[in-house]
Short mmCIF file of C-alpha atoms in Angstrom, two decimals:
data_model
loop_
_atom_site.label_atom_id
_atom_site.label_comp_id
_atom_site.label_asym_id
_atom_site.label_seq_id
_atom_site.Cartn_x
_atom_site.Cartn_y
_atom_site.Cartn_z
CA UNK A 1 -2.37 -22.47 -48.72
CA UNK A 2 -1.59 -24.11 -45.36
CA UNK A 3 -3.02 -24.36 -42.52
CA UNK A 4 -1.85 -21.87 -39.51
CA UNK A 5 -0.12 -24.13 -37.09
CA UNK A 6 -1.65 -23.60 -33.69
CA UNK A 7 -1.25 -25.64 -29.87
CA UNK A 8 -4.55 -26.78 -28.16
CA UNK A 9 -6.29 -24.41 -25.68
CA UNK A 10 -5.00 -24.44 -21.72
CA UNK A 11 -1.26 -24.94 -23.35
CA UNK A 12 1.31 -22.24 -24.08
CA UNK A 13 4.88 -21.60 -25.87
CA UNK A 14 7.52 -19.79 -23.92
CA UNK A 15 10.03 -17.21 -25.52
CA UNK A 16 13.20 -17.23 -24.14
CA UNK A 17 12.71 -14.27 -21.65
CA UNK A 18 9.35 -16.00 -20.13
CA UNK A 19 11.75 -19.29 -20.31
CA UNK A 20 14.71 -17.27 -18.02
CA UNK A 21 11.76 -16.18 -15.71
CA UNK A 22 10.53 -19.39 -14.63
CA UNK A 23 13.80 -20.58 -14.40
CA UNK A 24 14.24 -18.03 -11.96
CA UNK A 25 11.03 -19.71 -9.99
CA UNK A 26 12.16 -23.21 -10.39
CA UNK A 27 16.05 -21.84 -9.12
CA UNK A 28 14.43 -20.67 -5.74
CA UNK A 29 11.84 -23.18 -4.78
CA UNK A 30 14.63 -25.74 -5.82
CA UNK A 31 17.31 -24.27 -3.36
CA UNK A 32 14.76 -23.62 -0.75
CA UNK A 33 13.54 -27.52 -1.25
CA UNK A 34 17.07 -28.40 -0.62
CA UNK A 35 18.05 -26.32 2.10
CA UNK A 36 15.23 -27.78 3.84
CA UNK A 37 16.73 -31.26 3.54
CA UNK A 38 14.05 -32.47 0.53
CA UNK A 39 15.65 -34.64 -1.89
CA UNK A 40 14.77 -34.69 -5.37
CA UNK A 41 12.66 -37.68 -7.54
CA UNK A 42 10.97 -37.76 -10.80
CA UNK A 43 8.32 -40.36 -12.06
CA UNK A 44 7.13 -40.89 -15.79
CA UNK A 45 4.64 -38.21 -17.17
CA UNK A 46 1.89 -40.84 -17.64
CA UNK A 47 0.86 -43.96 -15.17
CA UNK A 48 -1.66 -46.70 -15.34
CA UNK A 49 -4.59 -45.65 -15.63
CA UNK A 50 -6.08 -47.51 -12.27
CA UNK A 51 -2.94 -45.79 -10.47
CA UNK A 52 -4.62 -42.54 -10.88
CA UNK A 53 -8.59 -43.41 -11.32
CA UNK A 54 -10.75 -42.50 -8.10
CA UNK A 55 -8.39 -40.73 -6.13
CA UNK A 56 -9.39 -37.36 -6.51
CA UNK A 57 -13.02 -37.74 -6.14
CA UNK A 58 -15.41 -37.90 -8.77
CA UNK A 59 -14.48 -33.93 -10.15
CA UNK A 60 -11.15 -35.05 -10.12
CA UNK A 61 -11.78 -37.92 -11.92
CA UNK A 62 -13.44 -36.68 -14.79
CA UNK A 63 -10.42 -33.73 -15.56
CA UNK A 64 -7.88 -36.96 -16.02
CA UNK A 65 -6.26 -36.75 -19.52
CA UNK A 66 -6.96 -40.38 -20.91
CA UNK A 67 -4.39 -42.16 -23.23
CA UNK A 68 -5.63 -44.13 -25.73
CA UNK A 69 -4.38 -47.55 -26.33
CA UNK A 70 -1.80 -48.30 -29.42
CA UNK A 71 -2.68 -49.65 -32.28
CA UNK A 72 -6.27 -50.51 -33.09
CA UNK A 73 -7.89 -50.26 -30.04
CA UNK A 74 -11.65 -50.25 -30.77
CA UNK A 75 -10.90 -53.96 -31.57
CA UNK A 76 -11.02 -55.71 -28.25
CA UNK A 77 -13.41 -52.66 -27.23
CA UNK A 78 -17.28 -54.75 -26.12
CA UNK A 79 -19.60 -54.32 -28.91
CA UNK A 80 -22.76 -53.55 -26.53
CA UNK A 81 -21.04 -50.42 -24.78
CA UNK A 82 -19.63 -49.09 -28.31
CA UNK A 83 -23.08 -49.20 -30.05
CA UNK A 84 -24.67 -47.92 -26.59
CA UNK A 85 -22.05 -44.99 -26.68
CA UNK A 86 -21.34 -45.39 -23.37
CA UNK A 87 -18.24 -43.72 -23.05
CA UNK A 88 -17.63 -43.85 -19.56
CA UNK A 89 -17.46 -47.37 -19.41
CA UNK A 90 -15.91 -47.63 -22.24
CA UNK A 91 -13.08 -46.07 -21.49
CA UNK A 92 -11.35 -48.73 -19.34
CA UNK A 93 -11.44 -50.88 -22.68
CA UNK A 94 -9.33 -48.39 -24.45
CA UNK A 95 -7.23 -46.60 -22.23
CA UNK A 96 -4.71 -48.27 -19.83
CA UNK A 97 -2.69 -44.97 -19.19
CA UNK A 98 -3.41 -41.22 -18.09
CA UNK A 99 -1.53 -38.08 -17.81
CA UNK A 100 -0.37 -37.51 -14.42
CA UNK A 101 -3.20 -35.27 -12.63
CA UNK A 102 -0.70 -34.15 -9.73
CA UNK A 103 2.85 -35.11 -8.54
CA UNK A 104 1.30 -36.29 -4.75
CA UNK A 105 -0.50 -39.24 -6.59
CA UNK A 106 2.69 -40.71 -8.58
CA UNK A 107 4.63 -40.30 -5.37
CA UNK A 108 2.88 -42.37 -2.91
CA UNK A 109 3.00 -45.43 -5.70
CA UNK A 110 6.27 -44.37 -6.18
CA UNK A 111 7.12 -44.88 -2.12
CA UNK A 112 4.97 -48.50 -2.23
CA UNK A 113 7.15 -49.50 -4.92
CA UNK A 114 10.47 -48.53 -3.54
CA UNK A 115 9.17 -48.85 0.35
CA UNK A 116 12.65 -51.06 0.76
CA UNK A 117 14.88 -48.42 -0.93
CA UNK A 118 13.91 -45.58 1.25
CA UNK A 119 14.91 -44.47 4.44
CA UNK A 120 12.13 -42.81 6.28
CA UNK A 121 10.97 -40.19 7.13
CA UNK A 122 11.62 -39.51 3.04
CA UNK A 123 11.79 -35.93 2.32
CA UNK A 124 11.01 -35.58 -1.61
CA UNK A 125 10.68 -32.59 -4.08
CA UNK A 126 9.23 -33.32 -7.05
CA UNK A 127 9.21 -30.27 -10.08
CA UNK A 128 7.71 -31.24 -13.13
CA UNK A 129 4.74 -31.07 -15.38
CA UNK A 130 0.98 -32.23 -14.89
CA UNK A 131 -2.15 -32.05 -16.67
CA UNK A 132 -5.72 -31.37 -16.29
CA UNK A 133 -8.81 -31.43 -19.00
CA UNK A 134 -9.83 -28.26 -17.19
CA UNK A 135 -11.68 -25.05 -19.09
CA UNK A 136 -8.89 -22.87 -19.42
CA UNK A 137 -9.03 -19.12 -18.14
CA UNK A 138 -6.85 -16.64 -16.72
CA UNK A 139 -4.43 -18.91 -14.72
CA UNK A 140 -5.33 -22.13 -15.18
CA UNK A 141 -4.30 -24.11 -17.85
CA UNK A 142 -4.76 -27.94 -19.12
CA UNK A 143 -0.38 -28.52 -18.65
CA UNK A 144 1.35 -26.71 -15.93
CA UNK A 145 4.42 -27.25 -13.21
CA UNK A 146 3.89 -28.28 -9.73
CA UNK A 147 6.79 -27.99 -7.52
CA UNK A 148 6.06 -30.41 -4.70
CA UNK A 149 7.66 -30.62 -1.65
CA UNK A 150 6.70 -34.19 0.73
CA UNK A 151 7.60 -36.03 4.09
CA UNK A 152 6.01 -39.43 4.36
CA UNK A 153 6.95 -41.70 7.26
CA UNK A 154 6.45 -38.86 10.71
CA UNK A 155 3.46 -37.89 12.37
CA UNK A 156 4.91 -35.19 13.89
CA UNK A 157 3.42 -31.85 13.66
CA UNK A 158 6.35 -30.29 13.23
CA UNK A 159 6.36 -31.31 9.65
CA UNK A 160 2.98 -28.84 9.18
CA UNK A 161 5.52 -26.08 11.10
CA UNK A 162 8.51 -26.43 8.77
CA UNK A 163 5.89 -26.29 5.45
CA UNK A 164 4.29 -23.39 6.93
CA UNK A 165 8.49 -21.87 7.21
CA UNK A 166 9.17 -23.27 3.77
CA UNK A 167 6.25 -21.27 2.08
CA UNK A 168 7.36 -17.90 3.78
CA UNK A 169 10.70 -18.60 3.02
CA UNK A 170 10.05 -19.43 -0.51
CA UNK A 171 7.88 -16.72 -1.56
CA UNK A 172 10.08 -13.62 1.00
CA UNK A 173 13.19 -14.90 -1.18
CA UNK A 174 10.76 -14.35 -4.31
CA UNK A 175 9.78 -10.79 -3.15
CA UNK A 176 6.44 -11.46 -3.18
CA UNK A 177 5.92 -10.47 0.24
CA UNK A 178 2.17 -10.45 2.19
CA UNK A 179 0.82 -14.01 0.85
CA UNK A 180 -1.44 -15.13 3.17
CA UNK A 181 -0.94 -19.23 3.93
CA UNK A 182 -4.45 -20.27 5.09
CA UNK A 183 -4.53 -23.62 6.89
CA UNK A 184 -7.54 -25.54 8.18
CA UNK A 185 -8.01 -29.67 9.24
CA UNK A 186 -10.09 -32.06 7.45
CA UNK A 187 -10.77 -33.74 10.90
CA UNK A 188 -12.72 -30.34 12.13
CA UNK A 189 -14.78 -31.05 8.83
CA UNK A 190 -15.47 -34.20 9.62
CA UNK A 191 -16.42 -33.14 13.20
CA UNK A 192 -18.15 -29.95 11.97
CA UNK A 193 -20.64 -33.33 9.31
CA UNK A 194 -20.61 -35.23 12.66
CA UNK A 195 -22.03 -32.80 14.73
CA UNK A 196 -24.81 -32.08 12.44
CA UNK A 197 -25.82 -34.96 11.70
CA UNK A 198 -24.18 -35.59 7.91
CA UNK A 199 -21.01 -37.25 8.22
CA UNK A 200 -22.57 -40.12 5.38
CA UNK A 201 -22.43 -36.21 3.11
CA UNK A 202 -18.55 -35.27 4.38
CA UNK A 203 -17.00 -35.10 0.94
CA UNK A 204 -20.39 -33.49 -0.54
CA UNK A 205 -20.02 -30.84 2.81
CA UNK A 206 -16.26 -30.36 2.26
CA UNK A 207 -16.84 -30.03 -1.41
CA UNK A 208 -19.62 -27.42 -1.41
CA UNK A 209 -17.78 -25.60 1.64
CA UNK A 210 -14.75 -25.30 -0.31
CA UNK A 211 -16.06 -22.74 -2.81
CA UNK A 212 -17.78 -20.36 -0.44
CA UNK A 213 -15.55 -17.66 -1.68
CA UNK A 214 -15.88 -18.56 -5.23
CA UNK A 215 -19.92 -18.72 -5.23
CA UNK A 216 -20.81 -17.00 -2.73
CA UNK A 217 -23.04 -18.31 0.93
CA UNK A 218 -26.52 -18.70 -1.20
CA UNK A 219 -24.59 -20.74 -3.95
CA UNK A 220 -22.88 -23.20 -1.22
CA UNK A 221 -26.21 -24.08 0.95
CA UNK A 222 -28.25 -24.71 -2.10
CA UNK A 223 -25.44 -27.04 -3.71
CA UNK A 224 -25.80 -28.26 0.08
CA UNK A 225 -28.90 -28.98 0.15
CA UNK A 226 -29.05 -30.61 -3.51
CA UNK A 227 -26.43 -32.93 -2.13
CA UNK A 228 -29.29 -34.02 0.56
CA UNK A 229 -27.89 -32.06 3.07
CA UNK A 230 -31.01 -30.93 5.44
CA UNK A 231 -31.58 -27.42 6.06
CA UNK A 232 -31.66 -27.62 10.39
CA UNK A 233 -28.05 -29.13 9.62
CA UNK A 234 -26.60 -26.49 7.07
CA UNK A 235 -28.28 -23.73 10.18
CA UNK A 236 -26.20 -25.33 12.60
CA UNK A 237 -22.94 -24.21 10.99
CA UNK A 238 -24.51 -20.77 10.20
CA UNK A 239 -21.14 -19.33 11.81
CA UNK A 240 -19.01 -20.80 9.27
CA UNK A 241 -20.05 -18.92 6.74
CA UNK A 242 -19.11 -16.09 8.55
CA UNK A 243 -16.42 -17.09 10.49
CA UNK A 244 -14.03 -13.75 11.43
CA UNK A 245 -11.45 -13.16 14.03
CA UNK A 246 -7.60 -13.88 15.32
CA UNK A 247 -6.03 -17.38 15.25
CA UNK A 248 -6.98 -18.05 18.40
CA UNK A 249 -10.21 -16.84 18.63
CA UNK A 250 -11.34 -18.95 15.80
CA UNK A 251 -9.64 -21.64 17.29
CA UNK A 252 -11.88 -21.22 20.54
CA UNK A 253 -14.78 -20.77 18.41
CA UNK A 254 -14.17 -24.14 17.09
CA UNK A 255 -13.55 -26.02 20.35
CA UNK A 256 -17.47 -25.18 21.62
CA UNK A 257 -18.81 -26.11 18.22
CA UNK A 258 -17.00 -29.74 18.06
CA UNK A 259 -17.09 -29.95 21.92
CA UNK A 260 -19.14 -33.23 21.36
CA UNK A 261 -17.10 -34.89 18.25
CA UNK A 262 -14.02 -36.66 19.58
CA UNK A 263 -12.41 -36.46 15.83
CA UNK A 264 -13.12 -32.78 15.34
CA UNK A 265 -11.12 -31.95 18.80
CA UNK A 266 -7.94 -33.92 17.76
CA UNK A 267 -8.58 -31.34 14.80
CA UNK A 268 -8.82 -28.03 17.04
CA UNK A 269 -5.97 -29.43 19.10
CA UNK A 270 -3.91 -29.78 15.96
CA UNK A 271 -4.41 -26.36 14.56
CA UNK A 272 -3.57 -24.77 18.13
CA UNK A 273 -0.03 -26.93 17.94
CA UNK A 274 0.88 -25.69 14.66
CA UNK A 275 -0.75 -22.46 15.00
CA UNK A 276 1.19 -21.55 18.20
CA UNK A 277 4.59 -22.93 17.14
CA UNK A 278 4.42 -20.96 13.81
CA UNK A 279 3.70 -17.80 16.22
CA UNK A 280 6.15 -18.05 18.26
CA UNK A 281 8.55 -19.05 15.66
CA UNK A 282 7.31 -16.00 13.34
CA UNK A 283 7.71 -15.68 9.75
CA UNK A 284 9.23 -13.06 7.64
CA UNK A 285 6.99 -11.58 4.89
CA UNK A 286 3.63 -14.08 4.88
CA UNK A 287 0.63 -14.07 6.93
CA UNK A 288 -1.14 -17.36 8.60
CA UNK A 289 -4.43 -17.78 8.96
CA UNK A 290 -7.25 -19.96 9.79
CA UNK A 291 -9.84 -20.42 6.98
CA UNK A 292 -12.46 -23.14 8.63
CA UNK A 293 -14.33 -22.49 4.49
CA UNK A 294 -10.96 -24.14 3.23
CA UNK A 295 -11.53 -27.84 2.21
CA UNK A 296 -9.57 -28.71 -0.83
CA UNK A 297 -11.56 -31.14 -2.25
CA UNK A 298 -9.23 -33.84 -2.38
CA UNK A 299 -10.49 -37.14 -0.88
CA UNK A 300 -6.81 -37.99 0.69
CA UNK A 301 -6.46 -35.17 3.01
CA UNK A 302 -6.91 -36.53 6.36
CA UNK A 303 -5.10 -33.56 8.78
CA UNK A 304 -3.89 -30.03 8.18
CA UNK A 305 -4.63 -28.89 4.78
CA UNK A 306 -3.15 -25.54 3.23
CA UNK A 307 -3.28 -23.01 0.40
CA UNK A 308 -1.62 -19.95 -0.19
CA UNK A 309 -3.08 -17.10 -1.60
CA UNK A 310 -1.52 -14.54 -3.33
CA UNK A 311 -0.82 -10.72 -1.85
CA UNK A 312 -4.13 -8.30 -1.09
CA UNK A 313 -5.27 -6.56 -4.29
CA UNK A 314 -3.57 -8.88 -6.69
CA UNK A 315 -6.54 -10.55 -8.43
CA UNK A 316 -5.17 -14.95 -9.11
CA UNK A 317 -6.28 -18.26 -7.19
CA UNK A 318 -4.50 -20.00 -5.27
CA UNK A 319 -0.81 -20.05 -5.63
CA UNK A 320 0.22 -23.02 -3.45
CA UNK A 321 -1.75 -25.87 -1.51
CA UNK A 322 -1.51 -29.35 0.22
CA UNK A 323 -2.06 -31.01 3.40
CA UNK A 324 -1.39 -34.32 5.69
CA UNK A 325 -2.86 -37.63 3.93
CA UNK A 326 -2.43 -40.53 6.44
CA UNK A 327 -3.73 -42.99 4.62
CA UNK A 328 -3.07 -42.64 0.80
CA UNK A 329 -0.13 -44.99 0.56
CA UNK A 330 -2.68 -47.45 1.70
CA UNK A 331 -4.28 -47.62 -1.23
CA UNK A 332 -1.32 -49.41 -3.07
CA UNK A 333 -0.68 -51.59 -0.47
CA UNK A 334 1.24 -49.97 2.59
CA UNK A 335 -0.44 -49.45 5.76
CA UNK A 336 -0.01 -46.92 8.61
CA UNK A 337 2.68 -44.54 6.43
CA UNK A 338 1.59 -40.88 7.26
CA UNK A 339 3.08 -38.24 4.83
CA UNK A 340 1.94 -34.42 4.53
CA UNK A 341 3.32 -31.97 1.73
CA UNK A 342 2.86 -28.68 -0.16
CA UNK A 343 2.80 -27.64 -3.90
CA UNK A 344 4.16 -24.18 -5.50
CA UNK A 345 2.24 -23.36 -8.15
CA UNK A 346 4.59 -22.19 -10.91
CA UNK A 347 2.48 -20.76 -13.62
CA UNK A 348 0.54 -18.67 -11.49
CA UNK A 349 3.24 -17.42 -9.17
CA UNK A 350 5.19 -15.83 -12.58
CA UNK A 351 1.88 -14.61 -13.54
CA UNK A 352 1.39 -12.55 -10.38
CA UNK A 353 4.87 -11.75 -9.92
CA UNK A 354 5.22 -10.39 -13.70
CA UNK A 355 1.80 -8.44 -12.50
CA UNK A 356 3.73 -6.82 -9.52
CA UNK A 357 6.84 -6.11 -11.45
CA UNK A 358 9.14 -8.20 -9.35
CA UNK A 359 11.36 -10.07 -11.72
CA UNK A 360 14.74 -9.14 -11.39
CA UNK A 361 16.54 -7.36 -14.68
CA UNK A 362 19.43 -9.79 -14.40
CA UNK A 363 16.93 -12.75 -14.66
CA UNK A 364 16.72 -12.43 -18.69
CA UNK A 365 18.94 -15.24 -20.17
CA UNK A 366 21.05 -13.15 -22.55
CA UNK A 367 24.48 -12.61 -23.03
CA UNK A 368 26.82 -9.64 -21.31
CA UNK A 369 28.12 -9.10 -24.95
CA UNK A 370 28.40 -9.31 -28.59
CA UNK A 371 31.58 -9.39 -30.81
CA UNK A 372 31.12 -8.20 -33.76
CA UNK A 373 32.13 -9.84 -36.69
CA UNK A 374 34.26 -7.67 -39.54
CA UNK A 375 35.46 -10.96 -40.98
CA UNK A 376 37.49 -14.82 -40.57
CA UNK A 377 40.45 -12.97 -39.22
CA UNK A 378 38.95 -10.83 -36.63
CA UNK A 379 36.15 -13.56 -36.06
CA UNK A 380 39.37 -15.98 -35.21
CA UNK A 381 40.79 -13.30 -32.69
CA UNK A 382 37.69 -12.82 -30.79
CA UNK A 383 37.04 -16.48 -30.63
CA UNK A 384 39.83 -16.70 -28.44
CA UNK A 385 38.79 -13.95 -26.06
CA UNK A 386 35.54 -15.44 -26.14
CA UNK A 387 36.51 -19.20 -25.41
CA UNK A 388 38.26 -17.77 -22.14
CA UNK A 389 35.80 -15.32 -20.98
CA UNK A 390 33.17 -18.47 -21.05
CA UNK A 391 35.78 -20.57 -19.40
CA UNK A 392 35.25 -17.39 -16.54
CA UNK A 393 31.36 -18.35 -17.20
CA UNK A 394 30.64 -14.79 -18.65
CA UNK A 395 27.90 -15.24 -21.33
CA UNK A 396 29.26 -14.23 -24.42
CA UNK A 397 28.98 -14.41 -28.39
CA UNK A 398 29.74 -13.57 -31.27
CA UNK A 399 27.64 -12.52 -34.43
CA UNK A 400 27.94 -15.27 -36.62
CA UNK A 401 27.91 -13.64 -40.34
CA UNK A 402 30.08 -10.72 -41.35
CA UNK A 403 27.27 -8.49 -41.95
CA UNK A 404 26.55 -4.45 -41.96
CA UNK A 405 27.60 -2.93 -38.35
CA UNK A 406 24.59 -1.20 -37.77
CA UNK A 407 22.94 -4.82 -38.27
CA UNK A 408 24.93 -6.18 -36.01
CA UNK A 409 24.28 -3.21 -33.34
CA UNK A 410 20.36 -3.46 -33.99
CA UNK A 411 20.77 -7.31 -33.19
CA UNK A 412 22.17 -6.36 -29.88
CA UNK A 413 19.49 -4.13 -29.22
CA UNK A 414 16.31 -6.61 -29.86
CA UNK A 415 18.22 -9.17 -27.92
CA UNK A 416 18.93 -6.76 -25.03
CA UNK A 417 22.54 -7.88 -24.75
CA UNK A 418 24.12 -4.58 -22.72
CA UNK A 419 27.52 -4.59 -24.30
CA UNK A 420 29.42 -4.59 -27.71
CA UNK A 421 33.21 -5.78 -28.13
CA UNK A 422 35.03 -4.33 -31.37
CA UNK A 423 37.58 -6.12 -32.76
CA UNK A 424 39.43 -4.60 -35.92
CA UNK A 425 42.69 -4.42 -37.53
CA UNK A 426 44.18 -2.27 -35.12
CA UNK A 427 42.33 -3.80 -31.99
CA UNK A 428 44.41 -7.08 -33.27
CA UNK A 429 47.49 -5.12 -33.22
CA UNK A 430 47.72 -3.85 -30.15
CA UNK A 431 45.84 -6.60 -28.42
CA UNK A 432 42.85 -4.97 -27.33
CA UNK A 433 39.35 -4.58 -27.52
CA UNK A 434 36.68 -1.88 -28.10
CA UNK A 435 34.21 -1.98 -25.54
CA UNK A 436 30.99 -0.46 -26.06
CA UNK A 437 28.26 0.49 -23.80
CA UNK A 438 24.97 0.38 -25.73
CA UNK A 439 22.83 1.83 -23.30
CA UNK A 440 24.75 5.04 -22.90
CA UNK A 441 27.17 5.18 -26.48
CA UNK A 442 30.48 5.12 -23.79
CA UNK A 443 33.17 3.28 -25.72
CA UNK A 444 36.67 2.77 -24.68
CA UNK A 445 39.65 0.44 -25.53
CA UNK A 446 40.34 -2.24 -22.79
CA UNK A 447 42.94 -5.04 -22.43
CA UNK A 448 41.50 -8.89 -21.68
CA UNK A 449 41.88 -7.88 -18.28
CA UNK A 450 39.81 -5.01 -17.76
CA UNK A 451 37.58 -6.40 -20.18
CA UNK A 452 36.95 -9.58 -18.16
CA UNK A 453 36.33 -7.17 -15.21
CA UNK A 454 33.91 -4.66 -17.22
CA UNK A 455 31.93 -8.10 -18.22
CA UNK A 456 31.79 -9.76 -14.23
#
């Protein structure tokens, strides 16, 4: 007997009404990406291997999908590592490529490469496909969408304002109204490590900060402190794990704790900037704050860094992120080109939005109607009508085999197509059609005219 077929864990199939859904997603971010003057790119799913390698930091690193080399590719692997089983060096002997770990990544190799084909600033969106050797659980998965949105070539700040506009935009158009778009800036962690004395332990600080509301204050000091980070300089941020109040308050708070750290001030005085033109601006349906806990672990963040989280009561991690990253182009080979950008992300946003009930019923890919089929003659009549209501782009069909009625009736039903057209003998006669409501049993005889009008 064989085997079940089956698709590895963290990956999923999509039936054509989850398929309509997202495509419902991808339809808004996409016209929202547009309307705020992003252009779109794509790069290959997989890159070299060393395009990708150590620029996540070391948790980042180790969730990379590896490729393994064609052919026989033990064969030039060194003998010493493959009897020591030392797979992590081994690795780099047979695997050259990786599965794209983010879009942010591909793009800033993709900018080095075609530096001379751009004009800058370059406003990109980016929707496709990554993958992470994560442990799959209620949203997250091993292959999911981002839907990236990027400027690379400003340092203005009022790049941070329009992503902050782009999110609320995005997500009021969605429905999903009362996200809450927290923003912090790596430079106030590096100030906040300055200050007490452990800026040689920023990325172990940032890291172990970053998950205070995942493991809780207790959790986060003693990873801390593991890390090497004293305990006089994990009491001198006490506050932060704690840290409650307006915008602006926290903002003040901050400015007397980094008073002495010339890097954590440009911070503050970034966050008040973006902070006070998104005020006065306002937004429609989402919620800024300032969460000084936020760190993204991400070594490339080097300004304002983001993440959106999903409405009060509605139980889902993050459903957006990103940040400024002065620097990361720099590590293929072009200096001094600042870029900042935000993700969507897709596969949690339909999650939570199918848990609030906010899909629209016209969303479902189906057709308006079914013609039924009582044989070649008939079949050739509604063809016709059919050809020209599609030509109107009203989705229509007709049942392929000339099969019991009631069949053909049921069929409607599981596919959730609304409306039935009849076509018989006499229909052909006078040219008309039968048109049949299933939901309520109406029928009624219609010319093309009032039946392209019923079907709009």
């Amino acid at each position: 007997m064989a085997q079940k077929p089956s698709i590895p864990k963290g990956t999923r199939d999509f039936s054509p009404a989850e398929v309509a859904k997202r495509n419902y997603i991808f339809s808004t971010i996409k016209t929202n990406f547009e309307k705020f003057g992003f252009q779109p790119i794509e790069t290959p799913s997989f890159e070299n291997s060393e395009t990708l390698m150590g620029k996540y930091g070391e948790e980042g690193d180790r969730l990379i999908f590896k490729i393994l080399n064609s052919g026989d590719y033990l064969a030039k692997a060194d003998a010493t590592l493959l009897e020591n089983r030392d797979s992590l060096k081994l690795t780099s002997h047979i695997s050259e490529k990786a599965l794209r770990y983010d879009l942010t990544v591909p793009f800033a190799r993709y900018v080095v490469q075609h530096q001379n084909e751009i004009e800058f600033p370059f406003k990109r969106y980016q929707i496709q496909p990554v993958w992470r050797a994560d442990r799959p659980q209620k949203g997250r998965f091993r292959e999911f969408y981002q839907c990236d949105a990027d400027v690379v070539g400003s340092n203005s700040l009022w790049q941070e304002v329009e992503l902050v506009q782009l999110y609320d935009s995005v997500f009021s158009q969605l429905g999903l109204g009362g996200v809450t778009i927290k923003i912090n800036n790596r430079k106030i962690l590096s100030g906040i490590a300055e200050v007490i004395g452990a800026s040689d332990k920023l990325i172990d600080f940032t890291v172990a900060l970053d998950k205070l509301d995942k493991i809780g204050e207790d959790s986060v000091k003693k990873e801390m402190l593991e890390k090497g980070i004293s305990e006089t300089a994990i009491e001198k941020v006490q506050t932060l794990f704690n840290f409650t109040g307006t915008i602006n308050e926290k903002i003040e708070k901050l400015a007397q704790l980094l008073a002495n750290s010339e890097e954590g001030m440009k911070g503050v005085n970034e966050l008040q900037f973006i902070c006070d033109n998104v005020s006065t601006l306002g937004l429609q349906t989402a919620f800024l704050d300032l969460d000084v806990t936020l760190a993204r672990g991400l070594n490339y963040y080097t300004g304002a860094i983001f993440e959106v989280a999903a409405p009060k009561g509605v139980a889902m991690g993050s459903i957006g992120g990103g940040g400024r990253y002065d620097d990361l182009t720099g590590i293929f080979g072009l200096k001094n080109m600042s870029g900042v950008g935000i993700s969507f992300g897709l596969d949690r946003i339909a999650l939570v939005m199918e848990e609030v009930g906010l899909f629209p019923e016209a969303v479902l890919a189906t057709s308006k109607a079914l013609f039924l089929n009582f044989g070649d003659k008939e079949a050739l009549y509604a063809m016709k009508a059919i050809g020209k209501l599609r030509q109107k782009g009203i989705k229509v069909e007709l049942y392929p085999d000339k099969s019991k009625i009631d069949k053909q009736f049921k069929h409607a039903d599981r596919r959730g197509i609304p409306f039935a057209v009849i076509v018989g003998e006499s229909e052909i006669e006078l040219e008309e059609f039968g048109f049949k409501n299933l939901a309520t049993g109406e029928q009624q005889k219609v010319d093309f005219e009032t039946l392209v009008a019923l079907l709009k």
